[in-house]
mmCIF file of C-alpha atoms in Angstrom:
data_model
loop_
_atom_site.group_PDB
_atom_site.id
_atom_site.type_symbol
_atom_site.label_atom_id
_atom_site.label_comp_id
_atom_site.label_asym_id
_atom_site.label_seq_id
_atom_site.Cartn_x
_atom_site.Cartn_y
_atom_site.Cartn_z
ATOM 1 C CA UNK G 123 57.738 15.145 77.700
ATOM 2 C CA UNK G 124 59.420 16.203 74.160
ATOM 3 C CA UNK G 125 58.095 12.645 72.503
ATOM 4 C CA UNK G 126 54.744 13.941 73.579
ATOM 5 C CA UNK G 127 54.664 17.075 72.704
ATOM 6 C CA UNK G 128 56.137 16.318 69.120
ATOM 7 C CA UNK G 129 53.192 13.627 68.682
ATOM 8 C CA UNK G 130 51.019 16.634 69.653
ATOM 9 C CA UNK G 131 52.724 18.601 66.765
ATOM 10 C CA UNK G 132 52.664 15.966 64.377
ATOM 11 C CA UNK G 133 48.678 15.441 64.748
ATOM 12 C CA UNK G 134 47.966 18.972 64.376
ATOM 13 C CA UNK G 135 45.418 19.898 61.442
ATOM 14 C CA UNK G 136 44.699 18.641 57.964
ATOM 15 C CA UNK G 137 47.226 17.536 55.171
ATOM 16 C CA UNK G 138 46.269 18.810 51.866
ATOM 17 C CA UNK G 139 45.959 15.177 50.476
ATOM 18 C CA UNK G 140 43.731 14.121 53.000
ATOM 19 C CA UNK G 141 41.097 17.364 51.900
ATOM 20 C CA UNK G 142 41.570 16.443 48.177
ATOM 21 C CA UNK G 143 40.577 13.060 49.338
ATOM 22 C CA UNK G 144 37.599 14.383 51.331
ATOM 23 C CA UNK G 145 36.792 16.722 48.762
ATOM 24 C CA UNK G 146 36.705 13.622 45.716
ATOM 25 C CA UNK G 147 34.887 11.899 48.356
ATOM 26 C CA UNK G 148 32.184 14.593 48.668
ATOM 27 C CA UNK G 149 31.736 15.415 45.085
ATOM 28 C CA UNK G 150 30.722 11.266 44.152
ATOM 29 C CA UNK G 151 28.419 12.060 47.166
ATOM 30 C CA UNK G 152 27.207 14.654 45.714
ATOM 31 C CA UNK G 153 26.809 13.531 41.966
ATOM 32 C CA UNK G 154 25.083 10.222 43.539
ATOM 33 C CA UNK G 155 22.574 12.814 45.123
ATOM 34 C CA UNK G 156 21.977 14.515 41.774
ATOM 35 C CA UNK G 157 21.673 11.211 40.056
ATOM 36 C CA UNK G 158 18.998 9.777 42.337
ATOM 37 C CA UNK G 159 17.366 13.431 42.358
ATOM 38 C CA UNK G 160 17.027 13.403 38.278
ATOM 39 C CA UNK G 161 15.733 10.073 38.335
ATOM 40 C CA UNK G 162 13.410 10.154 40.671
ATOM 41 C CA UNK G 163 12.077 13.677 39.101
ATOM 42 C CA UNK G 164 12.154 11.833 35.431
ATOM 43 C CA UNK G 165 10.212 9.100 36.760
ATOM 44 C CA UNK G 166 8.020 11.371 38.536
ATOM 45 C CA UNK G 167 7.798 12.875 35.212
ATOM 46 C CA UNK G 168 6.892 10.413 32.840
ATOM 47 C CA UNK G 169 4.580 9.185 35.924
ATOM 48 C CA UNK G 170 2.488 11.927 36.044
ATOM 49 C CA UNK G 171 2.387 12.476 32.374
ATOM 50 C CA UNK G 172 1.387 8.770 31.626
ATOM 51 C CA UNK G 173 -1.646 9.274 33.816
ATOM 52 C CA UNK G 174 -2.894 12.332 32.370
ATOM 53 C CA UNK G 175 -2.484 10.174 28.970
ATOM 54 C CA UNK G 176 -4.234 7.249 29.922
ATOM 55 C CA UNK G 177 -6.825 9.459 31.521
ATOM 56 C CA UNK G 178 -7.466 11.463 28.946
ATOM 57 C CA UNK G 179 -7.506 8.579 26.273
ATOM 58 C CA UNK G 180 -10.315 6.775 29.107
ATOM 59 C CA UNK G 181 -12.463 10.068 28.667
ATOM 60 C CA UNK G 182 -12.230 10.150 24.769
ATOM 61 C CA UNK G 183 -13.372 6.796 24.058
ATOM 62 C CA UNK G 184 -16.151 7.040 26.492
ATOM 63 C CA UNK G 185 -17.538 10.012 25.087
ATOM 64 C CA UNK G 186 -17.082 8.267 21.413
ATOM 65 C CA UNK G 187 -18.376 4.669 22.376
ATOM 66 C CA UNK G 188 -21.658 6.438 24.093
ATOM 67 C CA UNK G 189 -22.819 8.150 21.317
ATOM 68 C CA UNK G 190 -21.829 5.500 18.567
ATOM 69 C CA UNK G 191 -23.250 2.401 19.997
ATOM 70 C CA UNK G 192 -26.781 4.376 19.256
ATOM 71 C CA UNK G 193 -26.238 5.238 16.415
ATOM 72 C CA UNK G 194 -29.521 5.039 14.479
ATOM 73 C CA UNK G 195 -31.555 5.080 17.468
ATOM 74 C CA UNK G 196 -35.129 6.174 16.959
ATOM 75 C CA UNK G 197 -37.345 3.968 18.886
ATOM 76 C CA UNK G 198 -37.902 0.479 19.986
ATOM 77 C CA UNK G 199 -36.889 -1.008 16.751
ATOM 78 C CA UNK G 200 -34.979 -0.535 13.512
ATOM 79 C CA UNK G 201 -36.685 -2.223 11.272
ATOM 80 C CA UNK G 202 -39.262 0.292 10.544
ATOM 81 C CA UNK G 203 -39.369 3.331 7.841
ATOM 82 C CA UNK G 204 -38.651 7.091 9.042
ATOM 83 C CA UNK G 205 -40.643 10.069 7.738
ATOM 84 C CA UNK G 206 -38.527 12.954 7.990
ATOM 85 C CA UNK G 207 -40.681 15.845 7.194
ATOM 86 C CA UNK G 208 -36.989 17.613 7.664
ATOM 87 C CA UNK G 209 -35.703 16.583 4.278
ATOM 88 C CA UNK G 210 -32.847 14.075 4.332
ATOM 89 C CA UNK G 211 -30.519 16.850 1.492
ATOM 90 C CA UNK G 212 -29.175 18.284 4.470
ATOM 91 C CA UNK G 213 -26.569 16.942 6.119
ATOM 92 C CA UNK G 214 -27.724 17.827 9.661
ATOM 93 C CA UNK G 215 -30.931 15.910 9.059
ATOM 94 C CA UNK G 216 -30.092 13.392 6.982
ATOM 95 C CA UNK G 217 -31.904 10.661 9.927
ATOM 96 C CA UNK G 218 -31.826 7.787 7.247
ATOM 97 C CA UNK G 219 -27.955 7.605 7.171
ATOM 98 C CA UNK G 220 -27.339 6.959 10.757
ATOM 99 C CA UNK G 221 -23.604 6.759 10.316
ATOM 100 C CA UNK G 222 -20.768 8.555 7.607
ATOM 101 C CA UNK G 223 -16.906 8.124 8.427
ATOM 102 C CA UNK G 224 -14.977 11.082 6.714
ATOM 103 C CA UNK G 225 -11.005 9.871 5.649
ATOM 104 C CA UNK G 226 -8.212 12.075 4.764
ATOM 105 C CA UNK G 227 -6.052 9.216 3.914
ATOM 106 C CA UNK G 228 -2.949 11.497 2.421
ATOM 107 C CA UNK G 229 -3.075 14.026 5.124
ATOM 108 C CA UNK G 230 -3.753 16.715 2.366
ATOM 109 C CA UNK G 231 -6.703 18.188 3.615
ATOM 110 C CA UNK G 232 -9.202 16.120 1.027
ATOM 111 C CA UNK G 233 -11.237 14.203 2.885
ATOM 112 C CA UNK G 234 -13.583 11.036 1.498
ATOM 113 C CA UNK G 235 -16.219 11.533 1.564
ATOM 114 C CA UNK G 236 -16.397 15.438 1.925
ATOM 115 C CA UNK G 237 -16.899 17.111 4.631
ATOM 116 C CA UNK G 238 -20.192 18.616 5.607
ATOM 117 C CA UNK G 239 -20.243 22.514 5.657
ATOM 118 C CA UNK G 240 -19.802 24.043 8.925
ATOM 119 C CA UNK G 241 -16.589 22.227 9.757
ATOM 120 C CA UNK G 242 -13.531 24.077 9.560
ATOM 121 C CA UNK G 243 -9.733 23.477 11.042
ATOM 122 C CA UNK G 244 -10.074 20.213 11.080
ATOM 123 C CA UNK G 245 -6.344 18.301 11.788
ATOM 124 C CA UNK G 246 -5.013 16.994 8.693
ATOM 125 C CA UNK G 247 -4.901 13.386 8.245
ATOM 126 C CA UNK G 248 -7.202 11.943 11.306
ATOM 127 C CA UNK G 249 -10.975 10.905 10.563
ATOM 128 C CA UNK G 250 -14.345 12.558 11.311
ATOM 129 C CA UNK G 251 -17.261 10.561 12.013
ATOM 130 C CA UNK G 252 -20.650 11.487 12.474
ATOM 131 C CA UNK G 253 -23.434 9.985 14.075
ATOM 132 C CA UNK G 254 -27.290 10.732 14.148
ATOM 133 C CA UNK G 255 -30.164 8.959 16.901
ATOM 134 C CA UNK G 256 -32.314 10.000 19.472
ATOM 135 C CA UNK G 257 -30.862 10.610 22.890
ATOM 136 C CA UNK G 258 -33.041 8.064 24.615
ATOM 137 C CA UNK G 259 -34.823 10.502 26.976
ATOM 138 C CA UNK G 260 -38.620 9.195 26.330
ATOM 139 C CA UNK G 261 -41.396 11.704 26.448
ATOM 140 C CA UNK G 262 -45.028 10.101 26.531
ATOM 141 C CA UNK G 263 -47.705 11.633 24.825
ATOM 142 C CA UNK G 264 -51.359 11.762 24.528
ATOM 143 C CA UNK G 265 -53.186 10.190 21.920
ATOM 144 C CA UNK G 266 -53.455 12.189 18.084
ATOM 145 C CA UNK G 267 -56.155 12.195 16.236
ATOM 146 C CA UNK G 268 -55.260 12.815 13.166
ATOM 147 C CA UNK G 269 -51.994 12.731 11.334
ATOM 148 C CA UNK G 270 -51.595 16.352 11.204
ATOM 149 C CA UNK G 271 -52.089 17.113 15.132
ATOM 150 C CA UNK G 272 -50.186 18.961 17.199
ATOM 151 C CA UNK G 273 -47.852 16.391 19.301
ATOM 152 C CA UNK G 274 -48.670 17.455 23.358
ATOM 153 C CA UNK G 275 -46.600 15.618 25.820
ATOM 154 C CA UNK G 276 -48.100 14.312 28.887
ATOM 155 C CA UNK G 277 -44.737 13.737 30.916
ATOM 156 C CA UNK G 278 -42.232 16.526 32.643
ATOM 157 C CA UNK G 279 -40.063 17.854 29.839
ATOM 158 C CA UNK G 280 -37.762 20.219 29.040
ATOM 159 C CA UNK G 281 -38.209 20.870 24.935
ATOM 160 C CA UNK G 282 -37.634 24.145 23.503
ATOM 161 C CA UNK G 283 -38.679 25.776 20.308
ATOM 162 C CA UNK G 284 -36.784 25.049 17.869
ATOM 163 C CA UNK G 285 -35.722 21.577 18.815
ATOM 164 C CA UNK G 286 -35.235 18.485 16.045
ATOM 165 C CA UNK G 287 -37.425 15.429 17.672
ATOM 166 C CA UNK G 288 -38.684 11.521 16.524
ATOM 167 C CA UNK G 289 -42.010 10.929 17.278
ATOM 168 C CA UNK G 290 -41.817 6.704 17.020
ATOM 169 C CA UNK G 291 -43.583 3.707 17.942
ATOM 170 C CA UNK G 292 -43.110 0.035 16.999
ATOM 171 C CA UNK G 293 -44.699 0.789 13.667
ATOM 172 C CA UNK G 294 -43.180 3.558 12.222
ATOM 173 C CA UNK G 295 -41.253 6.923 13.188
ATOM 174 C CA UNK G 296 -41.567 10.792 11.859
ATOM 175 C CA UNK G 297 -38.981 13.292 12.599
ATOM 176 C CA UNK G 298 -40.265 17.118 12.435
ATOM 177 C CA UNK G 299 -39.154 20.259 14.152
ATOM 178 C CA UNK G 300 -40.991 22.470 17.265
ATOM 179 C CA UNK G 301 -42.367 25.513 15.340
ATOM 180 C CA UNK G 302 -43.599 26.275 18.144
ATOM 181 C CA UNK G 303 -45.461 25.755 21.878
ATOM 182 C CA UNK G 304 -48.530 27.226 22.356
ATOM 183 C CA UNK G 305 -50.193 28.164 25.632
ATOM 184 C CA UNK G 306 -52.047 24.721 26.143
ATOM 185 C CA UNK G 307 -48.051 23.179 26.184
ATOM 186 C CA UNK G 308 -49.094 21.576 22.805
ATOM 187 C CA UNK G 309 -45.733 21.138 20.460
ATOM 188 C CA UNK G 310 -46.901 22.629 17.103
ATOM 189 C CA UNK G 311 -44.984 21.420 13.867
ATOM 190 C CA UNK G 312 -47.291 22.132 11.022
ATOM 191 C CA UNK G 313 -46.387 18.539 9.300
ATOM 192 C CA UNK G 314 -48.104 15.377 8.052
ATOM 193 C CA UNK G 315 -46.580 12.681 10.446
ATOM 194 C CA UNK G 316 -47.705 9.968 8.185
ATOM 195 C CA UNK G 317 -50.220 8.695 10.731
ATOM 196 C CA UNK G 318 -52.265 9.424 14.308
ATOM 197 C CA UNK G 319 -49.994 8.248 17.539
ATOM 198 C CA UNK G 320 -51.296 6.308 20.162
ATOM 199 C CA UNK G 321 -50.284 7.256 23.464
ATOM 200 C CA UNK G 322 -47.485 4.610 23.838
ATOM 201 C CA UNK G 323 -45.371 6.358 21.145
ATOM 202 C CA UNK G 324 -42.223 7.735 22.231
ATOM 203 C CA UNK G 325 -40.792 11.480 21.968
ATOM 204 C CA UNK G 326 -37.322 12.171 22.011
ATOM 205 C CA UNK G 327 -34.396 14.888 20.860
ATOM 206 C CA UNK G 328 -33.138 13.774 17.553
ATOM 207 C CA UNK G 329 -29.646 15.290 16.743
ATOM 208 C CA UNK G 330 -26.449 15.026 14.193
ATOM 209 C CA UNK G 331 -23.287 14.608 16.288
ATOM 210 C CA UNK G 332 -20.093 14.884 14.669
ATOM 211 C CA UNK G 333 -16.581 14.136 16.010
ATOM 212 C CA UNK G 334 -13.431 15.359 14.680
ATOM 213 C CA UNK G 335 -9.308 16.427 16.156
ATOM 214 C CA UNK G 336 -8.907 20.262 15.831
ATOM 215 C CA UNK G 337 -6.673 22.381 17.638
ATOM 216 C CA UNK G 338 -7.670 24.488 20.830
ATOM 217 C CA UNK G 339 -6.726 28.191 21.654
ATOM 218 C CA UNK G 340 -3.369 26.747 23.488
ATOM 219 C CA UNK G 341 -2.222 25.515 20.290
ATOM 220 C CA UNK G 342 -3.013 21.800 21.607
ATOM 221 C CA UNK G 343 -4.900 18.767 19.299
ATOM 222 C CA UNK G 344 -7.986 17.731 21.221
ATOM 223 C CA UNK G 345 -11.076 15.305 20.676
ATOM 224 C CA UNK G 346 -14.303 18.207 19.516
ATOM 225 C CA UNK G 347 -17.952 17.439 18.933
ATOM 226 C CA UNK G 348 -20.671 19.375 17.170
ATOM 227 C CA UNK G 349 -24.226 18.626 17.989
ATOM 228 C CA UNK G 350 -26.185 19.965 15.387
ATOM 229 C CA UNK G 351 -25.967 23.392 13.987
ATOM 230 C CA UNK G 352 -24.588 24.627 17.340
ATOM 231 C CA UNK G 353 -20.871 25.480 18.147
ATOM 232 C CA UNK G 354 -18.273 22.921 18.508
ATOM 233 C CA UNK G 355 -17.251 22.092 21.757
ATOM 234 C CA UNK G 356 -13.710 20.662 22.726
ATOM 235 C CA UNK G 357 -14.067 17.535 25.265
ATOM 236 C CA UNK G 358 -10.692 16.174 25.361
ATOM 237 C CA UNK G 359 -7.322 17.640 24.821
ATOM 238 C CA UNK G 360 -4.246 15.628 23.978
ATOM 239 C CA UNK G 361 -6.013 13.395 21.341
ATOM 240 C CA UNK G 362 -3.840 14.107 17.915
ATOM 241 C CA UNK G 363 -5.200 11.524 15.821
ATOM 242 C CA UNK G 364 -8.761 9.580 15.636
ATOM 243 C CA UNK G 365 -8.926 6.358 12.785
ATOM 244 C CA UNK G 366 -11.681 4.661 12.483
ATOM 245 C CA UNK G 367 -12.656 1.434 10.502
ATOM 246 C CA UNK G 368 -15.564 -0.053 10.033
ATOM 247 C CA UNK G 369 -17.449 -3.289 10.441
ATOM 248 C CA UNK G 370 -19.375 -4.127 7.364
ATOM 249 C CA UNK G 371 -21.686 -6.921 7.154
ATOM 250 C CA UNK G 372 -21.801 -8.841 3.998
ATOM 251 C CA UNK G 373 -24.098 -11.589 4.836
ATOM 252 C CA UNK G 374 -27.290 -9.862 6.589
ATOM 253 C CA UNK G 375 -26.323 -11.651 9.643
ATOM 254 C CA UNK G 376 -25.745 -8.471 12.341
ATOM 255 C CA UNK G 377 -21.838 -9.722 12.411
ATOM 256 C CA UNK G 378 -19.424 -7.709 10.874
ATOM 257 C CA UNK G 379 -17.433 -9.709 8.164
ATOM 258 C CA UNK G 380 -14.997 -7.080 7.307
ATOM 259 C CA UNK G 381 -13.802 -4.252 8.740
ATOM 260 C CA UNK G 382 -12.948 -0.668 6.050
ATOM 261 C CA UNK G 383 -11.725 2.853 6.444
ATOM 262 C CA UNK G 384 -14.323 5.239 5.232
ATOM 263 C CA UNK G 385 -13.733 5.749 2.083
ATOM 264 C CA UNK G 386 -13.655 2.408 0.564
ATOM 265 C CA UNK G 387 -17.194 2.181 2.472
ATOM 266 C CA UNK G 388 -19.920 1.570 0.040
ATOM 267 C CA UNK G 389 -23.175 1.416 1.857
ATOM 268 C CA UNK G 390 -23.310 2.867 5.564
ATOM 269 C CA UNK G 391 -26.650 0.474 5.895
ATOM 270 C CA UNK G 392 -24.421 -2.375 6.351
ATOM 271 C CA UNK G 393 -22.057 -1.370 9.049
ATOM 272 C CA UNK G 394 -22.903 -2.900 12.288
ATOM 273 C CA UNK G 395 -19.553 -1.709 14.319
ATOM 274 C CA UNK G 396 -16.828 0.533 14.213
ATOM 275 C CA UNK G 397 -13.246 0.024 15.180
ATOM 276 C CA UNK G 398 -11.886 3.208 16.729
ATOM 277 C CA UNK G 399 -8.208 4.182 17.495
ATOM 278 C CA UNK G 400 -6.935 7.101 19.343
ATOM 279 C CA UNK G 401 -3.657 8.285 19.625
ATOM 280 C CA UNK G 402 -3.239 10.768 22.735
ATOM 281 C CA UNK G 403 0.165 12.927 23.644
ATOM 282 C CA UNK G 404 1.101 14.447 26.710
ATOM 283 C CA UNK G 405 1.036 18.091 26.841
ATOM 284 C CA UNK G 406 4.692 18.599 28.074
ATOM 285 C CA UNK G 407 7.401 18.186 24.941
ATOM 286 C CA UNK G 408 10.242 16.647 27.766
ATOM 287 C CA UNK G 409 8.888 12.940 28.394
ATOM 288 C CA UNK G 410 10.460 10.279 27.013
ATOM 289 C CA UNK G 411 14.399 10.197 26.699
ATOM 290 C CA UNK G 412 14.548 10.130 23.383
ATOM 291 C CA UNK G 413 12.557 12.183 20.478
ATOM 292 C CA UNK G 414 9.764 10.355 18.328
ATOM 293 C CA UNK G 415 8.786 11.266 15.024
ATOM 294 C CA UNK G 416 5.143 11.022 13.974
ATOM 295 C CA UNK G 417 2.211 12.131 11.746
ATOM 296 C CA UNK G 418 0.385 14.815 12.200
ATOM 297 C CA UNK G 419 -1.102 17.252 10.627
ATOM 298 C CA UNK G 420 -0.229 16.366 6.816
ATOM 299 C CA UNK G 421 3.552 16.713 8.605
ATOM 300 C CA UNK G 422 6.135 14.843 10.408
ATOM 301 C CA UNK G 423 6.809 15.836 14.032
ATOM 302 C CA UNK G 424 9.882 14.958 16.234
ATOM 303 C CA UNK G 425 9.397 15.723 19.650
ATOM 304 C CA UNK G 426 9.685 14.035 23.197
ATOM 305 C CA UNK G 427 6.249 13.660 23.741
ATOM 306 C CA UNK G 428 4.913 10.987 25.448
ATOM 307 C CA UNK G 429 2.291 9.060 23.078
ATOM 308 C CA UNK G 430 -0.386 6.552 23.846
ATOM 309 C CA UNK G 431 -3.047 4.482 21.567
ATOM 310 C CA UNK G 432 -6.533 3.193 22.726
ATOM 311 C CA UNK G 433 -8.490 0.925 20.594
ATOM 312 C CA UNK G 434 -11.944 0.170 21.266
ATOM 313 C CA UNK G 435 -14.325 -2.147 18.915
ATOM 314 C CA UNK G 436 -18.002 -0.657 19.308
ATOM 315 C CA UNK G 437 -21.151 -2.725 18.270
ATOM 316 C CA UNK G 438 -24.088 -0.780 17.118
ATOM 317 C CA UNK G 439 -27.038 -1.958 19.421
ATOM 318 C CA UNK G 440 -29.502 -1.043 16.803
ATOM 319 C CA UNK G 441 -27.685 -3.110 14.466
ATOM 320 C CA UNK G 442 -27.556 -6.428 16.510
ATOM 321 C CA UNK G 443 -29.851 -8.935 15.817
#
């Protein structure tokens, strides 16, 4: 009965050892928790961020390949002449150049060649280019009799006065401005179109749409457009830097043959594509494991952004032969 009873005593509680043991035991536990925990919230991380990129980058170049693939668009050819009772000196309705790249090579705020008035806080050191056509929605009208006639459309539409349009057929194209609708829905314009429509010629909204990287209210770089004289509007945010070259044809064969940043462009005529590059950055600055130093804004930045580039060659349809 003693040997018992001192077994008994022996197995009673704990030794301190065998807690320290438990204890080291627990803690690798523990720090193998925390471990998977970070990683799986870093990967979660850089998941989620990686999508918004790519996402983001998808949206940008769609809006930009849209609108530049048309460039020049005016009717159902190009190789007729444009009267553009408008006046080509200003830069909103300058129809006959259908495409102008801006380039501030240096990131110093000088851009080549100029930019047009209007445009302000611009990013330093990313492009601007700008791109005039009709938007495609055809109006039909009826027939003019003279040259001077008030345009009246004989489909649904929704024009306004004030609105820039292209009045074209397969002959030739004028561009004028509403002055005004009068009661019989007849688009008055007060021009000489250069000739008397049949009723096959096409209406359509003629605009100057400009692209550019400028800052939003947050602070944050995003993709902006400007459709005429109205306001800017931001489309994409997270896109810090837009290059573009272009495709210039040297031959007169609709191919391009080399391929030049804006300002060593000589004649905007002869580009038949453009080359565009975006760079996009996550909005959170605690992505990547270790900091990055880029470009941007005439400056270099160091931060742990998460940074992705899209490249997209666009051919100009009207350009194609």
């Amino acid at each position: 009965m003693n040997g018992i009873t001192c077994l008994n005593r022996r197995q009673r509680g704990i030794g301190l050892v065998e807690i320290m043991v438990a204890l080291v035991i627990g803690l690798i536990l523990l720090a193998g928790l925390f471990q998977i925990f970070q990683s799986n919230r870093t990967s979660h991380r850089i998941s989620e961020a990686l999508a918004r990129v790519q996402e983001n980058g998808r949206f940008a170049m769609m809006f930009l390949s849209r609108d530049l693939r048309m460039a020049g668009h005016i009717g159902c050819t190009r190789d007729f002449g444009l009267r553009n009772t408008l006046g080509s000196s200003n830069y909103l309705y300058d129809f006959e150049t259908y495409l102008v790249g801006h380039r501030d090579e240096n990131g110093t705020g000088n851009w080549q060649p100029a930019l047009p008035s209007g445009l302000s806080n611009v990013v330093k050191g990313t492009d601007v280019v700008t791109v005039r056509a009709a938007d495609g929605n055809t109006i039909l009208i009826d027939p003019m009799n003279s040259a001077t006639d008030n345009v009246v459309p004989r489909t649904v539409h929704d024009l306004a006065v004030g609105d820039t349009v292209v009045l074209s057929d397969c002959e030739m194209a004028a561009a004028f401005r509403i002055n005004q609708i009068d009661g019989a829905g007849a688009l008055v314009h007060g021009q000489n179109l250069g000739k008397a429509y049949r009723g096959d010629a096409e209406l359509m909204r003629i605009a100057t749409t400009t692209y550019f990287i400028r800052e939003n209210v947050a602070g944050e770089p995003a993709l902006w457009r400007r459709i005429g004289n109205n306001p800017a509007e931001e489309l994409v945010e997270g896109v810090d830097d837009l290059f573009v070259l272009y495709g210039i044809d040297t031959n007169a064969d609709g191919a391009a043959d080399e391929y030049k940043p804006a300002d060593e462009v000589v004649s905007w005529d002869d580009v038949v594509s453009l080359q565009v590059t975006l760079r996009v950055r996550s909005r959170e600055d605690n992505v990547t494991a270790e900091p990055d130093t880029v470009s941007y804004d005439g400056a270099q930045v160091t931060d742990r952004r998460l940074r992705q580039t899209f490249t997209s060659t666009i051919s100009i349809r009207n350009r194609l032969k």
